[in-house]
């Protein structure tokens, strides 16, 4: 299974070339300072891969993930997602890509408050133009698969961290995107819950061939991935393309 | 996302945040209710005064015996008897004058069947009803020939007729005025209170000749209590006043340099004062209303700005999940519109109810126009929609990552 995926790996999901990102900040003396966060990043991710991006805090992992998730735009360089050049797309087309092609999982869950788990999962379907009752049906099906059907009518503040992250993962999956981006998805969870979440990601990758790019700074979390990329001060310092199970 | 889904999403957002929704609506409710209440009271007062003035008759002078006292009218003092019926007829012949009506008054006891009623009696000429702009409820006024023959005929004010006859038709019936039989020939339509707050409808009118000879009696034959004079045109009131004064001075043989023994009052001028007072009152009420509208508007603005800004993160999440700018904007616009329409309608109901209560409790005329409703509604809605929409537009034009990072 894994091997067949890798053999068909000529399908690129992500390709970035010479990607740079810098922020301009207002300095104390009133002059604007340019703070470059990402330097000349090159990487290619093929369909079915499970990639972990590691690096110290402040090394630019989230910045990279936000660009990959079309939530932010690079300062220079190119980004192709499933063959589409992102920089040529309009705001509406980007919204559509975020809706259809990417499932984003955040460290802080980012569920909508005062809305049931079911309705939270259904939101991407609504923006895909599916009506409410149909959306709820599909959302419930996903909650069943992640083992949360009992909590469908709970609001986020009535759920544990692990349950909230499962709701968020269900939401990321609901439009069947080929790519899941997860920025420190276990950052707010205890070890046991983190393990369960990672097993869920591993299962999604293995059984459904969903491409997963995951950011973490913990080695045992990264060990669930099959490829490791290390960032340091905004540069890729390590990219190991052929790891099957990580034990770095 | 289609419009019905966005609409239900907007509705759900409002329901999920009852407090916020309630507070925003409160601004709307207070603004609209206050404006409707204030403007309707002001408008009511103006309408009432205009009606009273119109009912009073136009281009009127009141001529009373006695010199002008510093306190204004020496109206009805009773001691001065310098004006006569003939003075009135002479004034009527002036070119600038349309008509005059001399008046004597007294208090009498009326009887009909077993009922009796004490009221004011007015002896006058048929012109009185023309000059005073009276309309008939039923029957007719007495005539010039009644005047000449000093006939025992009476016209009743509406309150007097009601008290004496109840539901019965008074026309043709015989009543007793201080025990003398009089035939009722007409009943006047109600006018309500005068500008000075006097009830104008409790009165009995008879020819002045009859009154003088048979009812009030008269130590000074031909003298009258006052006369109403109607000028021909509103533009010539000043000329008319001079002519009346000159004629009366001449008739009363008042020498150069001596004071008048009568006073001519231009009632139109008094009416103008009342109109101005009512206008000032509406302006003051209007100003209070605009302040309430402003306060309401600022309330709406604050809550909208805060609530939309507070939801920047939510906007970021929705964009990360695939919402485009238009979907976000439509939702916020619909939320603002729903709040405004709902709050405005409640405010409108409240304002109308308040106006009704005021009209009942204070016995005031209240006038509600579509103009004032529209003004209040439009202003508050414009504020609500603008301040609901503008921050949402700002947030939705952020990059999703910036909206998400917003604390
Ligand atoms: N919006 C921003 N404006 C300015 N600097 C930023 C912004 N976002 C991130 N940075 C800077 O970029 C660097 C990398 O941040 P980030 O990508 O969040 O790191 P990581 O996720 O690896 O901890 C940090 O030094 C941070 O200060
Ligand atoms: Mg980070």
XYZ file of C-alpha atoms and ligand atoms in Angstrom:
683
model
C 0.000 0.000 0.000
C 2.627 2.463 1.086
C 4.895 1.416 -1.709
C 2.242 1.746 -4.394
C 1.618 5.258 -3.144
C 5.257 6.103 -3.409
C 5.574 4.496 -6.811
C 2.862 6.784 -8.131
C 4.672 9.678 -6.561
C 5.159 11.541 -9.797
C 1.974 13.407 -8.794
C 3.242 16.476 -6.987
C 0.934 18.094 -4.488
C 3.244 20.855 -3.343
C 6.113 22.394 -5.203
C 7.856 25.519 -3.986
C 10.843 27.162 -5.556
C 13.059 29.898 -4.114
C 10.365 30.909 -1.724
C 11.127 33.872 0.554
C 8.989 35.624 3.106
C 9.768 38.812 4.956
C 7.780 41.104 7.192
C 8.357 44.803 7.389
C 8.031 46.139 10.881
C 7.974 49.616 12.324
C 11.182 50.022 14.358
C 11.501 52.013 17.587
C 13.085 54.882 15.662
C 10.087 54.966 13.333
C 12.000 53.535 10.376
C 10.686 50.373 8.826
C 12.760 47.277 9.354
C 12.557 44.312 7.034
C 12.566 41.044 8.895
C 13.171 38.131 6.579
C 11.691 34.926 7.998
C 12.024 32.405 5.163
C 15.082 32.181 2.925
C 15.019 30.559 -0.471
C 12.955 27.493 0.405
C 12.716 24.693 -2.164
C 10.682 21.582 -1.617
C 8.412 19.147 -3.362
C 5.795 17.000 -1.684
C 4.244 14.117 -3.594
C 0.807 12.723 -3.227
C 0.449 10.310 -0.300
C 3.438 11.597 1.598
C 3.408 12.205 5.346
C 5.885 14.970 6.058
C 6.943 16.392 9.394
C 8.494 19.848 9.506
C 10.631 20.435 12.574
C 12.530 23.377 13.892
C 13.013 25.582 16.877
C 10.454 28.120 17.861
C 10.715 31.132 15.601
C 12.389 29.200 12.801
C 9.544 30.030 10.410
C 7.507 26.788 10.481
C 4.136 28.467 10.901
C 5.000 31.103 8.336
C 5.740 28.345 5.827
C 2.579 26.420 6.714
C 0.400 29.525 6.306
C 1.830 30.046 2.860
C 1.288 26.391 1.981
C -2.312 26.742 3.221
C -2.933 29.812 1.047
C -3.616 31.820 4.180
C -0.650 34.068 3.446
C 1.322 35.005 0.362
C 5.089 34.691 -0.173
C 7.223 37.760 -0.696
C 8.987 36.094 -3.608
C 9.346 32.676 -5.177
C 6.762 30.326 -6.609
C 4.283 27.914 -5.139
C 2.396 25.337 -7.172
C -0.394 23.470 -5.469
C -1.563 20.423 -7.431
C -0.020 22.020 -10.489
C -1.675 25.441 -10.038
C 0.494 28.509 -9.678
C -0.921 30.091 -6.554
C 0.434 33.569 -7.234
C -1.762 33.888 -10.335
C -5.001 33.185 -8.510
C -7.609 35.699 -7.398
C -8.837 36.003 -3.821
C -12.001 34.073 -4.744
C -10.025 31.258 -6.339
C -7.799 31.064 -3.267
C -10.904 30.819 -1.075
C -12.061 27.964 -3.254
C -8.734 26.174 -2.921
C -8.782 26.549 0.863
C -12.265 25.119 0.795
C -11.744 22.227 -1.610
C -8.071 21.284 -1.695
C -6.706 21.936 1.779
C -7.728 20.863 5.251
C -6.067 23.010 7.880
C -5.588 21.849 11.478
C -4.420 24.468 13.959
C -2.627 24.195 17.251
C -5.408 26.136 18.981
C -8.209 24.151 17.229
C -9.884 27.356 15.974
C -13.388 26.012 16.287
C -16.224 28.535 16.058
C -17.559 29.330 19.509
C -21.182 28.791 20.509
C -21.670 26.427 17.625
C -22.110 22.673 17.971
C -19.405 20.244 16.888
C -21.716 19.135 14.092
C -22.223 22.651 12.768
C -18.503 23.376 13.060
C -17.714 20.367 10.896
C -20.392 21.433 8.407
C -19.032 24.954 7.826
C -16.701 24.055 4.897
C -19.618 22.244 3.224
C -21.794 25.348 3.502
C -19.094 27.411 1.815
C -18.921 24.713 -0.857
C -22.548 25.521 -1.657
C -24.127 22.421 -0.115
C -27.394 23.051 1.709
C -27.629 22.868 5.455
C -29.415 19.557 5.928
C -27.151 17.767 3.460
C -24.111 19.343 5.130
C -25.219 18.158 8.535
C -25.670 14.638 7.243
C -22.169 14.531 5.805
C -20.705 16.203 8.891
C -22.330 13.606 11.135
C -20.881 10.813 9.022
C -17.407 12.241 9.587
C -17.941 12.674 13.320
C -18.915 8.986 13.436
C -15.674 8.070 11.718
C -13.599 10.038 14.203
C -15.590 8.502 17.054
C -17.362 11.681 18.104
C -20.986 10.977 17.226
C -21.917 11.236 20.921
C -20.550 14.769 21.023
C -22.163 16.085 17.845
C -24.409 18.472 19.702
C -21.750 19.686 22.135
C -20.234 23.109 21.825
C -16.423 23.438 21.788
C -16.238 24.616 25.407
C -18.000 21.415 26.461
C -15.302 19.241 24.884
C -11.823 18.205 25.986
C -8.795 19.360 24.020
C -8.430 16.012 22.286
C -12.093 15.957 21.346
C -11.880 19.514 20.036
C -8.889 18.603 17.892
C -10.788 15.594 16.539
C -13.674 17.918 15.634
C -11.158 20.192 13.908
C -9.690 17.232 12.003
C -13.185 16.133 10.982
C -13.800 19.641 9.741
C -10.534 19.569 7.792
C -11.584 16.303 6.165
C -15.199 17.079 5.388
C -14.654 18.327 1.833
C -12.288 15.385 1.104
C -9.231 17.549 0.399
C -6.149 15.773 -0.961
C -3.909 17.697 1.443
C -3.988 18.167 5.212
C -1.820 20.849 6.787
C -1.424 20.605 10.550
C 0.476 23.270 12.484
C 1.500 21.737 15.828
C -1.802 19.859 16.116
C -0.703 18.246 19.378
C 0.833 21.380 20.853
C -2.039 21.880 23.287
C -2.574 18.202 24.116
C -1.166 15.745 26.664
C 1.030 12.840 25.575
C -1.693 10.201 25.492
C -4.123 12.353 23.522
C -1.331 13.442 21.195
C -0.656 9.815 20.453
C -4.318 9.178 19.583
C -4.404 12.206 17.290
C -1.204 11.076 15.566
C -2.600 7.601 15.071
C -5.620 9.185 13.429
C -3.381 11.154 11.040
C -1.338 8.048 10.292
C -4.490 6.102 9.553
C -5.823 8.818 7.234
C -2.528 8.885 5.383
C -2.234 5.119 5.145
C -5.826 4.207 4.349
C -6.964 7.123 2.255
C -3.709 8.308 0.788
C -4.241 11.828 2.059
C -1.076 13.898 1.868
C -0.195 15.265 5.298
C 2.258 18.015 6.160
C 2.658 18.426 9.880
C 4.642 20.846 12.010
C 5.971 19.788 15.375
C 8.942 20.309 17.588
C 8.641 16.961 19.355
C 10.645 14.038 18.025
C 8.170 11.331 18.978
C 5.386 13.204 17.151
C 7.584 13.585 14.089
C 8.298 9.854 14.202
C 4.801 9.143 12.909
C 5.705 10.857 9.651
C 7.654 9.190 6.889
C 9.668 12.167 5.819
C 11.351 14.864 7.861
C 12.215 18.420 6.927
C 14.178 20.569 9.349
C 14.059 24.348 9.335
C 16.577 26.573 11.037
C 16.340 30.363 10.948
C 14.161 30.194 7.891
C 16.291 27.781 5.874
C 15.796 24.119 5.112
C 18.770 22.444 6.728
C 17.640 18.866 6.353
C 15.268 17.125 3.961
C 15.146 13.368 4.100
C 13.060 12.149 1.235
C 13.077 8.437 1.834
C 12.391 7.818 5.456
C 9.742 5.156 5.972
C 9.349 5.487 9.708
C 11.280 8.152 11.402
C 13.651 7.576 14.301
C 15.942 10.563 14.084
C -22.678 29.499 -0.245
C -26.111 30.563 -1.373
C -28.121 33.425 0.034
C -30.536 31.344 2.134
C -27.615 29.618 3.837
C -25.924 32.955 4.496
C -29.211 34.317 5.817
C -29.648 31.430 8.214
C -25.983 31.706 9.217
C -26.538 35.405 9.970
C -29.685 34.650 11.909
C -27.892 31.969 13.887
C -25.063 34.362 14.724
C -27.595 36.839 16.087
C -29.278 34.153 18.174
C -25.984 32.840 19.479
C -25.111 36.279 20.809
C -28.344 37.376 22.381
C -26.753 39.977 24.621
C -24.820 41.632 21.834
C -27.836 41.526 19.555
C -30.043 42.897 22.313
C -27.703 45.760 23.109
C -27.376 46.774 19.495
C -31.106 46.620 19.047
C -31.556 48.709 22.174
C -29.766 51.608 20.509
C -32.047 51.250 17.529
C -35.152 50.945 19.702
C -34.358 54.003 21.816
C -33.417 56.131 18.836
C -36.521 55.361 16.820
C -38.920 55.428 19.774
C -37.614 58.760 21.056
C -37.808 60.402 17.669
C -41.312 59.182 16.972
C -42.468 60.249 20.422
C -40.872 63.704 20.406
C -41.777 64.607 16.853
C -45.330 63.369 17.236
C -45.845 65.515 20.329
C -44.369 68.570 18.602
C -46.334 67.971 15.437
C -49.477 67.391 17.475
C -49.086 70.692 19.296
C -48.603 72.563 16.024
C -51.565 70.891 14.390
C -53.736 71.617 17.418
C -52.808 75.296 17.474
C -53.288 75.645 13.732
C -56.729 74.059 14.018
C -57.667 76.399 16.842
C -56.461 79.398 14.895
C -58.314 78.313 11.769
C -61.452 77.794 13.864
C -61.066 81.261 15.333
C -61.682 82.940 11.983
C -59.238 84.946 9.957
C -58.197 88.631 9.942
C -59.872 89.308 13.262
C -59.776 92.329 15.527
C -61.183 92.325 19.001
C -62.403 95.752 20.045
C -63.098 96.187 23.747
C -64.202 99.209 25.723
C -61.698 100.968 27.982
C -58.175 102.205 27.508
C -55.311 99.816 26.938
C -54.097 98.698 30.341
C -50.513 97.769 30.909
C -51.599 94.225 31.772
C -52.967 93.678 28.291
C -56.685 93.043 27.952
C -59.154 94.763 30.194
C -61.571 92.378 28.535
C -64.964 92.070 30.141
C -64.275 94.332 33.106
C -67.902 95.368 32.826
C -67.440 98.785 34.282
C -66.631 100.583 31.068
C -69.516 101.031 28.672
C -68.064 103.114 25.892
C -68.744 100.853 22.882
C -72.157 100.666 21.266
C -73.974 98.599 18.679
C -73.922 101.629 16.413
C -70.137 101.823 16.692
C -70.085 98.274 15.343
C -72.381 99.104 12.432
C -70.321 102.182 11.603
C -67.118 100.150 11.541
C -68.792 97.603 9.270
C -69.159 100.337 6.654
C -65.398 100.990 6.464
C -63.892 99.889 3.138
C -61.191 97.767 4.760
C -63.699 95.856 6.907
C -65.660 92.781 5.857
C -67.990 92.417 8.815
C -68.420 93.204 12.484
C -70.359 91.595 15.252
C -71.162 93.337 18.516
C -71.481 91.113 21.571
C -73.118 91.385 24.952
C -72.694 88.612 27.468
C -74.196 87.426 30.697
C -74.825 84.308 32.710
C -78.228 82.648 32.504
C -80.161 79.617 33.633
C -81.561 77.399 30.827
C -84.434 74.974 31.251
C -85.741 72.236 29.039
C -88.244 69.706 30.349
C -86.890 68.787 33.778
C -83.266 69.676 32.975
C -81.605 72.930 33.760
C -78.162 74.203 32.853
C -76.395 77.387 33.694
C -74.265 78.919 30.963
C -73.004 82.030 29.256
C -75.413 83.880 26.990
C -74.086 85.812 24.021
C -76.236 88.430 22.395
C -74.958 89.169 18.934
C -75.735 89.551 15.227
C -75.894 86.843 12.544
C -72.476 88.005 11.288
C -70.954 86.678 14.496
C -71.093 83.144 13.131
C -69.441 84.209 9.882
C -66.730 86.261 11.536
C -65.999 83.574 14.121
C -65.936 80.856 11.457
C -68.634 78.776 13.147
C -70.162 75.799 11.384
C -73.612 74.404 12.028
C -74.110 70.942 13.436
C -77.826 71.243 12.635
C -80.397 73.934 11.926
C -79.475 77.519 11.040
C -78.337 80.682 12.764
C -80.852 83.405 13.589
C -81.423 85.971 10.842
C -81.336 89.728 10.280
C -85.130 89.807 10.548
C -84.907 87.966 13.914
C -82.521 90.724 14.890
C -84.886 93.475 13.790
C -87.899 91.942 15.494
C -85.963 90.945 18.631
C -87.273 87.403 18.135
C -86.994 84.798 20.877
C -84.755 82.381 18.993
C -81.559 80.720 20.228
C -78.533 78.940 18.797
C -76.872 76.452 21.148
C -73.233 75.525 21.545
C -72.617 71.784 21.239
C -71.878 71.242 24.944
C -74.947 73.213 25.977
C -77.144 71.287 23.553
C -75.764 67.982 24.866
C -76.409 68.910 28.484
C -79.911 70.127 27.871
C -81.131 67.668 25.277
C -78.925 64.600 25.502
C -79.654 62.511 22.427
C -82.824 64.402 21.590
C -82.897 66.725 18.536
C -83.063 70.310 19.870
C -84.156 71.981 16.620
C -87.607 73.550 16.893
C -87.864 72.776 20.622
C -88.692 75.489 23.104
C -86.308 76.138 25.970
C -86.607 78.652 28.760
C -83.949 81.270 29.265
C -84.412 82.906 32.660
C -88.013 81.703 32.399
C -88.762 83.210 28.978
C -89.534 80.746 26.179
C -87.079 80.635 23.241
C -87.171 78.464 20.159
C -83.941 76.624 19.298
C -83.096 77.213 15.627
C -79.589 75.804 15.413
C -76.761 73.912 17.099
C -73.119 74.796 16.443
C -70.422 72.344 15.609
C -67.894 71.842 18.417
C -64.689 73.925 18.318
C -62.969 72.851 21.518
C -60.802 75.115 23.584
C -59.730 78.580 22.544
C -56.068 79.636 22.482
C -56.525 80.809 26.054
C -57.939 77.444 27.079
C -61.596 78.529 27.396
C -64.333 76.059 26.403
C -65.996 77.689 23.394
C -68.826 75.186 23.087
C -70.789 75.882 26.269
C -72.791 78.901 25.167
C -76.223 80.058 24.064
C -76.555 82.707 21.340
C -79.544 84.996 20.816
C -80.059 88.179 18.783
C -78.414 91.126 20.523
C -81.646 93.109 20.393
C -83.552 90.389 22.239
C -80.783 90.072 24.766
C -80.699 93.753 25.531
C -84.416 94.192 25.881
C -85.428 90.953 27.536
C -82.569 89.092 29.183
C -79.541 90.964 30.432
C -81.273 94.304 30.607
C -79.113 97.343 30.140
C -78.524 100.449 32.201
C -76.649 101.869 29.250
C -78.827 101.289 26.177
C -76.923 100.193 23.099
C -73.647 99.473 24.908
C -71.848 96.233 24.219
C -69.248 94.067 25.967
C -66.968 93.767 22.937
C -67.055 93.411 19.183
C -65.335 91.172 16.701
C -64.220 92.888 13.503
C -63.126 91.042 10.411
C -60.778 92.795 7.994
C -61.157 92.200 4.270
C -57.597 91.130 3.635
C -54.710 89.859 5.687
C -52.415 92.373 3.968
C -54.454 95.407 5.022
C -54.743 94.644 8.716
C -52.579 97.636 9.660
C -54.672 100.028 7.584
C -57.856 98.509 8.988
C -56.608 99.015 12.539
C -55.857 102.686 11.878
C -59.260 103.202 10.247
C -61.102 101.569 13.161
C -59.177 103.682 15.665
C -59.770 106.928 13.757
C -63.462 106.215 13.304
C -64.028 105.355 16.953
C -62.066 108.405 18.195
C -64.188 110.563 15.939
C -67.459 108.947 17.059
C -66.467 109.154 20.715
C -65.306 112.768 20.258
C -61.889 112.134 21.746
C -59.697 115.195 21.527
C -56.224 115.280 20.113
C -53.706 114.070 22.669
C -56.268 112.224 24.807
C -56.191 108.462 25.301
C -58.565 106.124 23.498
C -61.533 104.883 25.522
C -61.373 101.572 23.658
C -58.726 99.047 22.684
C -58.222 97.401 19.293
C -56.438 94.053 19.375
C -55.256 92.246 16.285
C -56.049 88.606 17.018
C -54.000 87.436 14.045
C -50.959 88.820 15.827
C -51.861 86.811 18.911
C -52.351 83.757 16.735
C -48.914 84.381 15.244
C -47.416 84.399 18.724
C -49.117 81.091 19.487
C -47.941 79.641 16.179
C -44.416 80.799 16.900
C -44.570 79.254 20.370
C -45.725 75.959 18.884
C -42.996 76.150 16.277
C -40.364 76.726 18.955
C -41.770 73.828 20.935
C -41.489 71.510 17.927
C -37.970 72.727 17.291
C -36.981 72.037 20.901
C -38.611 68.607 20.799
C -36.992 67.973 17.436
C -33.630 68.893 18.920
C -34.177 66.495 21.820
C -35.194 63.864 19.292
C -32.044 64.397 17.255
C -29.975 64.066 20.405
C -31.692 60.751 21.185
C -31.134 59.669 17.626
C -27.473 60.618 17.934
C -27.124 58.782 21.232
C -28.901 55.764 19.769
C -26.713 55.993 16.688
C -23.537 56.131 18.747
C -24.785 53.153 20.769
C -25.382 51.157 17.603
C -22.047 52.262 16.212
C -20.107 51.241 19.326
C -21.660 47.820 19.670
C -21.328 47.142 15.957
C -17.685 48.228 15.864
C -16.820 46.208 18.954
C -18.742 43.122 17.929
C -17.409 43.004 14.412
C -13.864 43.693 15.552
C -14.204 41.012 18.205
C -15.219 38.622 15.466
C -12.161 39.242 13.314
C -10.801 35.876 14.410
C -14.076 34.198 13.466
C -13.798 35.887 10.082
C -10.264 34.482 9.793
C -11.453 30.966 10.624
C -14.265 31.189 8.103
C -11.855 32.381 5.425
C -9.478 29.508 6.242
C -12.414 27.153 5.737
C -13.193 28.582 2.317
C -15.364 31.669 2.793
C -14.709 34.317 0.189
C -15.005 38.026 0.929
C -18.456 38.296 -0.528
C -19.857 35.533 1.683
C -18.429 37.187 4.797
C -19.678 40.619 3.825
C -23.133 39.394 2.910
C -23.444 37.682 6.267
C -22.445 40.774 8.236
C -24.610 43.025 6.120
C -27.599 40.751 6.672
C -26.923 40.647 10.410
C -26.855 44.443 10.549
C -30.004 44.742 8.450
C -31.875 42.227 10.596
C -30.900 44.070 13.769
C -31.933 47.401 12.293
C -35.244 46.237 10.908
C -36.178 44.353 14.057
C -34.959 47.044 16.459
C -36.516 49.766 14.339
C -39.881 48.038 14.273
C -39.850 47.523 18.034
C -38.798 51.161 18.506
C -41.586 52.259 16.226
C -44.186 50.279 18.155
C -42.799 51.631 21.415
C -42.807 55.215 20.120
C -46.376 54.951 18.858
C -47.501 53.342 22.115
C -45.719 56.069 24.085
C -47.342 58.762 21.955
C -50.729 57.170 22.489
C -50.179 57.055 26.259
C -49.132 60.714 26.265
C -52.203 61.637 24.237
C -54.421 59.820 26.742
C -52.753 60.945 29.950
C -52.001 64.545 28.998
C -55.056 64.876 26.740
C -52.860 66.106 23.897
C -53.191 65.781 20.179
C -50.460 63.515 18.782
C -49.649 63.472 15.085
C -47.465 60.713 13.647
C -46.329 61.142 10.057
C -44.575 58.725 7.734
C -41.887 61.348 7.362
C -40.774 61.129 10.980
C -41.004 57.328 11.010
C -38.955 57.178 7.844
C -36.392 59.623 9.195
C -35.856 57.690 12.419
C -35.774 54.347 10.644
C -33.467 55.438 7.863
C -30.991 57.205 10.120
C -30.676 54.343 12.590
C -30.491 51.759 9.825
C -27.861 53.727 7.982
C -25.769 53.931 11.155
C -26.307 50.247 11.971
C -25.597 48.987 8.504
C -22.608 51.224 7.991
C -20.929 50.370 11.272
C -21.806 46.715 10.905
C -20.515 46.579 7.378
C -17.463 48.790 7.452
C -15.410 46.849 10.056
C -16.511 43.569 8.481
C -15.243 44.797 5.153
C -11.987 45.797 6.746
C -11.621 42.396 8.409
C -12.551 40.461 5.291
C -9.988 42.297 3.221
C -7.258 41.171 5.623
C -5.178 38.176 4.693
C -6.711 35.147 6.446
C -3.518 34.731 8.453
C -3.783 38.261 9.828
C -7.443 37.859 10.688
C -6.648 34.545 12.412
C -3.813 36.052 14.400
C -6.045 38.902 15.595
C -6.479 38.927 19.373
N 2.893 38.905 11.226
C 4.195 38.946 11.514
N 4.827 40.133 11.522
C 6.134 40.192 11.816
N 6.890 39.149 12.117
C 6.324 37.944 12.147
C 4.934 37.778 11.835
N 4.644 36.460 11.943
C 5.793 35.843 12.277
N 6.784 36.727 12.399
C 8.180 36.416 12.743
O 8.571 35.338 11.946
C 9.401 34.496 12.681
C 8.946 33.065 12.515
O 7.684 32.915 13.119
P 6.843 31.571 13.031
O 6.770 31.173 11.629
O 5.594 31.753 13.766
O 7.800 30.556 13.823
P 7.486 29.103 14.337
O 6.138 28.715 13.943
O 8.534 28.291 13.687
O 7.668 29.139 15.817
C 9.393 34.953 14.117
O 10.623 35.573 14.403
C 8.286 35.958 14.164
O 8.661 37.013 15.002
Mg 4.466 28.137 15.070
